[in-house]
Amino acid sequence: MSFCPPDKNCTRCLRLVEFRRQNQEKFPCYHNAPVESFGELNAQILVVGLAPGLNGANQTNRPFTNDYAGDVLYPALKKFGFAKGEYKKIKNDGFELINVRVSNAVRCVPPQNKVTSEETSNCGQFLLDEINHMPNLKIILSLGAVSHSAVLRVLGYRLSNFKFAHNAEHHLHNHNLILLDSYHTSRYNINTGVLTYDMFDETVKKLKALLK
């Protein structure tokens, strides 16, 4: 069976459905629906973020696009050969990923950029289905602790055995995968110095080395 992303009118999370309805009224030109992943299913790398930003992916229907987090993520991917073209913060800008697919643990925009454990669980089936439909997948790059936990849960691992830490490398032997952690590329993390551009460059550099 082929990969089935969430329906545009998905009703699994009542809070997110209500927020989506509000945004459809406030921003009628926005996508305002579960956001599609970006990149090919035959990629060896899957980047998993938290959730779409209100004026970012929720607007453009492409993860991290028109969002500050994408201003950090996409140039770094290009710098290390994982993308080509010019990132112009719109879906059809011609920017292309190379051997990378980008997605989110939760596919709909949440209020205040915060998801609940129930919403992460509700969306988990889509993440698992996506992973299972990536035949060449070798590395999952989790941006943030929520993503890290979501990946481990859908694959059936105990969270206590895999502590989240920036640049931490976890070997998921039952699936022949590597889980690589990074702090999220959010504006808050950059502004507060939790994550720097150099720190994230080191993570992407490590990502590239792990493929060899």
mmCIF file of C-alpha atoms in Angstrom:
data_model
loop_
_atom_site.group_PDB
_atom_site.id
_atom_site.type_symbol
_atom_site.label_atom_id
_atom_site.label_comp_id
_atom_site.label_asym_id
_atom_site.label_seq_id
_atom_site.Cartn_x
_atom_site.Cartn_y
_atom_site.Cartn_z
ATOM 1 C CA MET A 1 0.000 0.000 0.000
ATOM 2 C CA SER A 2 1.142 3.547 -0.690
ATOM 3 C CA PHE A 3 1.790 6.144 1.980
ATOM 4 C CA CYS A 4 -1.423 7.867 3.067
ATOM 5 C CA PRO A 5 -0.937 11.300 4.676
ATOM 6 C CA PRO A 6 -3.681 12.771 6.866
ATOM 7 C CA ASP A 7 -6.814 13.928 5.115
ATOM 8 C CA LYS A 8 -7.130 17.699 4.740
ATOM 9 C CA ASN A 9 -10.201 17.578 6.978
ATOM 10 C CA CYS A 10 -8.682 15.267 9.591
ATOM 11 C CA THR A 11 -10.704 15.373 12.822
ATOM 12 C CA ARG A 12 -8.455 13.353 15.173
ATOM 13 C CA CYS A 13 -7.599 16.306 17.427
ATOM 14 C CA LEU A 14 -10.575 18.419 18.486
ATOM 15 C CA ARG A 15 -8.431 21.317 19.766
ATOM 16 C CA LEU A 16 -6.503 21.504 16.499
ATOM 17 C CA VAL A 17 -9.683 21.220 14.447
ATOM 18 C CA GLU A 18 -11.153 24.196 16.296
ATOM 19 C CA PHE A 19 -7.932 26.179 15.862
ATOM 20 C CA ARG A 20 -7.954 25.318 12.167
ATOM 21 C CA ARG A 21 -11.536 26.597 11.878
ATOM 22 C CA GLN A 22 -10.562 29.873 13.532
ATOM 23 C CA ASN A 23 -7.624 30.287 11.187
ATOM 24 C CA GLN A 24 -9.731 29.550 8.138
ATOM 25 C CA GLU A 25 -11.804 32.583 9.104
ATOM 26 C CA LYS A 26 -8.847 34.822 10.000
ATOM 27 C CA PHE A 27 -6.516 33.718 7.189
ATOM 28 C CA PRO A 28 -8.684 32.409 4.331
ATOM 29 C CA CYS A 29 -5.733 32.367 1.905
ATOM 30 C CA TYR A 30 -3.631 30.100 4.144
ATOM 31 C CA HIS A 31 -3.415 26.324 3.720
ATOM 32 C CA ASN A 32 -5.027 25.732 7.156
ATOM 33 C CA ALA A 33 -4.902 21.932 7.011
ATOM 34 C CA PRO A 34 -2.470 19.098 7.782
ATOM 35 C CA VAL A 35 0.830 20.028 6.135
ATOM 36 C CA GLU A 36 2.382 17.763 3.519
ATOM 37 C CA SER A 37 5.930 16.466 3.928
ATOM 38 C CA PHE A 38 8.704 17.859 1.732
ATOM 39 C CA GLY A 39 11.108 15.601 -0.143
ATOM 40 C CA GLU A 40 11.029 12.119 -1.611
ATOM 41 C CA LEU A 41 10.097 8.900 0.166
ATOM 42 C CA ASN A 42 13.215 7.226 -1.254
ATOM 43 C CA ALA A 43 15.489 9.562 0.766
ATOM 44 C CA GLN A 44 17.941 8.144 3.306
ATOM 45 C CA ILE A 45 17.280 10.936 5.815
ATOM 46 C CA LEU A 46 14.046 12.012 7.492
ATOM 47 C CA VAL A 47 14.021 15.299 9.403
ATOM 48 C CA VAL A 48 11.195 15.441 11.952
ATOM 49 C CA GLY A 49 10.185 18.739 13.511
ATOM 50 C CA LEU A 50 7.510 19.622 16.048
ATOM 51 C CA ALA A 51 4.511 21.062 14.191
ATOM 52 C CA PRO A 52 3.704 23.684 11.524
ATOM 53 C CA GLY A 53 4.057 27.356 12.414
ATOM 54 C CA LEU A 54 0.941 29.508 12.118
ATOM 55 C CA ASN A 55 2.387 31.869 9.519
ATOM 56 C CA GLY A 56 4.929 29.374 8.232
ATOM 57 C CA ALA A 57 4.016 25.890 7.072
ATOM 58 C CA ASN A 58 0.350 26.412 7.974
ATOM 59 C CA GLN A 59 0.367 29.156 5.368
ATOM 60 C CA THR A 60 2.602 27.598 2.711
ATOM 61 C CA ASN A 61 1.849 23.855 3.069
ATOM 62 C CA ARG A 62 5.569 23.001 3.194
ATOM 63 C CA PRO A 63 7.354 22.194 6.478
ATOM 64 C CA PHE A 64 9.507 24.996 7.913
ATOM 65 C CA THR A 65 8.692 27.248 4.939
ATOM 66 C CA ASN A 66 8.221 30.970 5.663
ATOM 67 C CA ASP A 67 9.180 30.158 9.249
ATOM 68 C CA TYR A 68 12.310 31.313 11.099
ATOM 69 C CA ALA A 69 13.131 27.671 11.820
ATOM 70 C CA GLY A 70 13.357 27.098 8.080
ATOM 71 C CA ASP A 71 15.755 30.027 7.729
ATOM 72 C CA VAL A 72 18.137 27.960 9.847
ATOM 73 C CA LEU A 73 17.318 24.474 8.565
ATOM 74 C CA TYR A 74 17.249 24.891 4.805
ATOM 75 C CA PRO A 75 20.457 26.937 4.295
ATOM 76 C CA ALA A 76 22.314 24.416 6.478
ATOM 77 C CA LEU A 77 21.020 21.510 4.417
ATOM 78 C CA LYS A 78 22.102 23.272 1.234
ATOM 79 C CA LYS A 79 25.511 24.123 2.685
ATOM 80 C CA PHE A 80 26.270 20.437 3.174
ATOM 81 C CA GLY A 81 24.881 19.214 -0.137
ATOM 82 C CA PHE A 82 21.419 18.120 0.960
ATOM 83 C CA ALA A 83 19.541 20.727 -1.080
ATOM 84 C CA LYS A 84 19.833 22.846 -4.198
ATOM 85 C CA GLY A 85 18.213 25.988 -5.536
ATOM 86 C CA GLU A 86 17.229 29.143 -3.707
ATOM 87 C CA TYR A 87 15.029 28.961 -0.645
ATOM 88 C CA LYS A 88 12.496 31.773 -1.106
ATOM 89 C CA LYS A 89 10.084 30.868 1.706
ATOM 90 C CA ILE A 90 7.271 29.753 -0.612
ATOM 91 C CA LYS A 91 6.238 26.238 -1.635
ATOM 92 C CA ASN A 92 6.917 26.550 -5.353
ATOM 93 C CA ASP A 93 10.263 28.361 -5.162
ATOM 94 C CA GLY A 94 12.170 25.602 -6.968
ATOM 95 C CA PHE A 95 14.153 24.725 -3.857
ATOM 96 C CA GLU A 96 14.848 20.975 -3.851
ATOM 97 C CA LEU A 97 15.988 18.565 -1.177
ATOM 98 C CA ILE A 98 18.621 15.944 -1.974
ATOM 99 C CA ASN A 99 18.327 12.582 -0.183
ATOM 100 C CA VAL A 100 16.284 14.255 2.586
ATOM 101 C CA ARG A 101 12.606 14.361 3.483
ATOM 102 C CA VAL A 102 11.219 16.851 6.022
ATOM 103 C CA SER A 103 8.124 16.292 8.129
ATOM 104 C CA ASN A 104 6.645 17.023 11.567
ATOM 105 C CA ALA A 105 5.532 14.967 14.546
ATOM 106 C CA VAL A 106 2.179 16.796 14.439
ATOM 107 C CA ARG A 107 0.856 17.841 11.028
ATOM 108 C CA CYS A 108 -1.564 20.637 12.019
ATOM 109 C CA VAL A 109 -0.657 23.991 13.538
ATOM 110 C CA PRO A 110 -1.234 24.090 17.322
ATOM 111 C CA PRO A 111 -2.139 27.147 19.408
ATOM 112 C CA GLN A 112 0.965 28.919 20.771
ATOM 113 C CA ASN A 113 3.188 26.385 18.976
ATOM 114 C CA LYS A 114 2.546 23.847 21.733
ATOM 115 C CA VAL A 115 1.197 20.357 21.149
ATOM 116 C CA THR A 116 -0.285 17.975 23.702
ATOM 117 C CA SER A 117 0.828 14.388 24.221
ATOM 118 C CA GLU A 118 -2.573 13.254 22.962
ATOM 119 C CA GLU A 119 -2.116 15.202 19.698
ATOM 120 C CA THR A 120 1.342 13.746 19.202
ATOM 121 C CA SER A 121 -0.100 10.290 19.787
ATOM 122 C CA ASN A 122 -3.006 10.919 17.408
ATOM 123 C CA CYS A 123 -0.613 11.907 14.642
ATOM 124 C CA GLY A 124 1.806 9.091 15.415
ATOM 125 C CA GLN A 125 0.261 6.695 12.912
ATOM 126 C CA PHE A 126 1.086 9.076 10.066
ATOM 127 C CA LEU A 127 4.699 9.354 11.220
ATOM 128 C CA LEU A 128 5.027 5.585 11.542
ATOM 129 C CA ASP A 129 3.428 5.040 8.140
ATOM 130 C CA GLU A 130 5.833 7.552 6.619
ATOM 131 C CA ILE A 131 8.863 5.833 8.168
ATOM 132 C CA ASN A 132 7.622 2.450 6.961
ATOM 133 C CA HIS A 133 7.285 3.780 3.410
ATOM 134 C CA MET A 134 10.867 5.049 3.237
ATOM 135 C CA PRO A 135 12.740 1.953 1.968
ATOM 136 C CA ASN A 136 16.181 3.590 2.014
ATOM 137 C CA LEU A 137 15.837 5.346 5.366
ATOM 138 C CA LYS A 138 19.013 5.275 7.474
ATOM 139 C CA ILE A 139 18.893 8.338 9.726
ATOM 140 C CA ILE A 140 16.134 10.296 11.437
ATOM 141 C CA LEU A 141 17.111 13.792 12.538
ATOM 142 C CA SER A 142 14.807 14.906 15.348
ATOM 143 C CA LEU A 143 14.562 18.626 15.940
ATOM 144 C CA GLY A 144 13.629 18.976 19.584
ATOM 145 C CA ALA A 145 12.614 16.674 22.418
ATOM 146 C CA VAL A 146 8.991 16.346 21.276
ATOM 147 C CA SER A 147 10.083 14.982 17.919
ATOM 148 C CA HIS A 148 12.644 12.720 19.590
ATOM 149 C CA SER A 149 9.990 11.211 21.856
ATOM 150 C CA ALA A 150 7.451 10.890 19.041
ATOM 151 C CA VAL A 151 9.870 8.901 16.884
ATOM 152 C CA LEU A 152 10.803 6.562 19.714
ATOM 153 C CA ARG A 153 7.182 5.984 20.704
ATOM 154 C CA VAL A 154 5.913 5.111 17.227
ATOM 155 C CA LEU A 155 8.811 2.690 16.757
ATOM 156 C CA GLY A 156 8.160 1.044 20.124
ATOM 157 C CA TYR A 157 11.248 2.048 22.104
ATOM 158 C CA ARG A 158 11.433 2.995 25.786
ATOM 159 C CA LEU A 159 12.124 6.708 26.158
ATOM 160 C CA SER A 160 14.235 6.101 29.244
ATOM 161 C CA ASN A 161 16.791 4.214 27.152
ATOM 162 C CA PHE A 162 17.409 7.126 24.774
ATOM 163 C CA LYS A 163 18.013 10.464 26.465
ATOM 164 C CA PHE A 164 17.506 13.560 24.313
ATOM 165 C CA ALA A 165 20.586 15.758 23.987
ATOM 166 C CA HIS A 166 21.866 18.015 21.277
ATOM 167 C CA ASN A 167 23.970 16.074 18.765
ATOM 168 C CA ALA A 168 23.244 12.791 20.560
ATOM 169 C CA GLU A 169 23.384 9.704 18.342
ATOM 170 C CA HIS A 170 21.108 6.772 19.144
ATOM 171 C CA HIS A 171 21.221 3.414 17.395
ATOM 172 C CA LEU A 172 17.785 1.865 16.970
ATOM 173 C CA HIS A 173 18.947 -1.669 16.303
ATOM 174 C CA ASN A 174 15.500 -3.220 15.858
ATOM 175 C CA HIS A 175 14.935 -0.982 12.833
ATOM 176 C CA ASN A 176 18.539 -0.582 11.633
ATOM 177 C CA LEU A 177 18.183 3.180 12.038
ATOM 178 C CA ILE A 178 20.127 5.994 13.659
ATOM 179 C CA LEU A 179 18.257 8.698 15.555
ATOM 180 C CA LEU A 180 20.249 11.930 15.664
ATOM 181 C CA ASP A 181 19.077 14.736 17.965
ATOM 182 C CA SER A 182 19.305 18.484 17.636
ATOM 183 C CA TYR A 183 17.762 21.353 19.492
ATOM 184 C CA HIS A 184 14.925 22.763 17.414
ATOM 185 C CA THR A 185 15.927 25.488 14.961
ATOM 186 C CA SER A 186 13.317 27.866 16.386
ATOM 187 C CA ARG A 187 13.752 31.606 16.723
ATOM 188 C CA TYR A 188 13.564 31.258 20.508
ATOM 189 C CA ASN A 189 16.422 28.766 20.650
ATOM 190 C CA ILE A 190 18.592 30.876 18.361
ATOM 191 C CA ASN A 191 17.831 34.140 20.178
ATOM 192 C CA THR A 192 18.537 32.652 23.586
ATOM 193 C CA GLY A 193 21.713 30.892 22.459
ATOM 194 C CA VAL A 194 20.386 27.419 23.215
ATOM 195 C CA LEU A 195 21.235 26.665 19.577
ATOM 196 C CA THR A 196 23.662 28.578 17.378
ATOM 197 C CA TYR A 197 24.125 28.398 13.619
ATOM 198 C CA ASP A 198 27.535 26.794 14.170
ATOM 199 C CA MET A 199 26.027 24.189 16.488
ATOM 200 C CA PHE A 200 23.445 23.233 13.909
ATOM 201 C CA ASP A 201 26.073 23.153 11.163
ATOM 202 C CA GLU A 202 27.983 20.622 13.265
ATOM 203 C CA THR A 203 24.856 18.469 13.511
ATOM 204 C CA VAL A 204 24.275 18.512 9.759
ATOM 205 C CA LYS A 205 27.973 17.782 9.220
ATOM 206 C CA LYS A 206 27.620 14.788 11.539
ATOM 207 C CA LEU A 207 24.482 13.743 9.648
ATOM 208 C CA LYS A 208 26.499 13.667 6.437
ATOM 209 C CA ALA A 209 29.332 11.695 8.045
ATOM 210 C CA LEU A 210 26.924 9.072 9.384
ATOM 211 C CA LEU A 211 25.744 8.280 5.853
ATOM 212 C CA LYS A 212 29.207 7.126 4.800
#
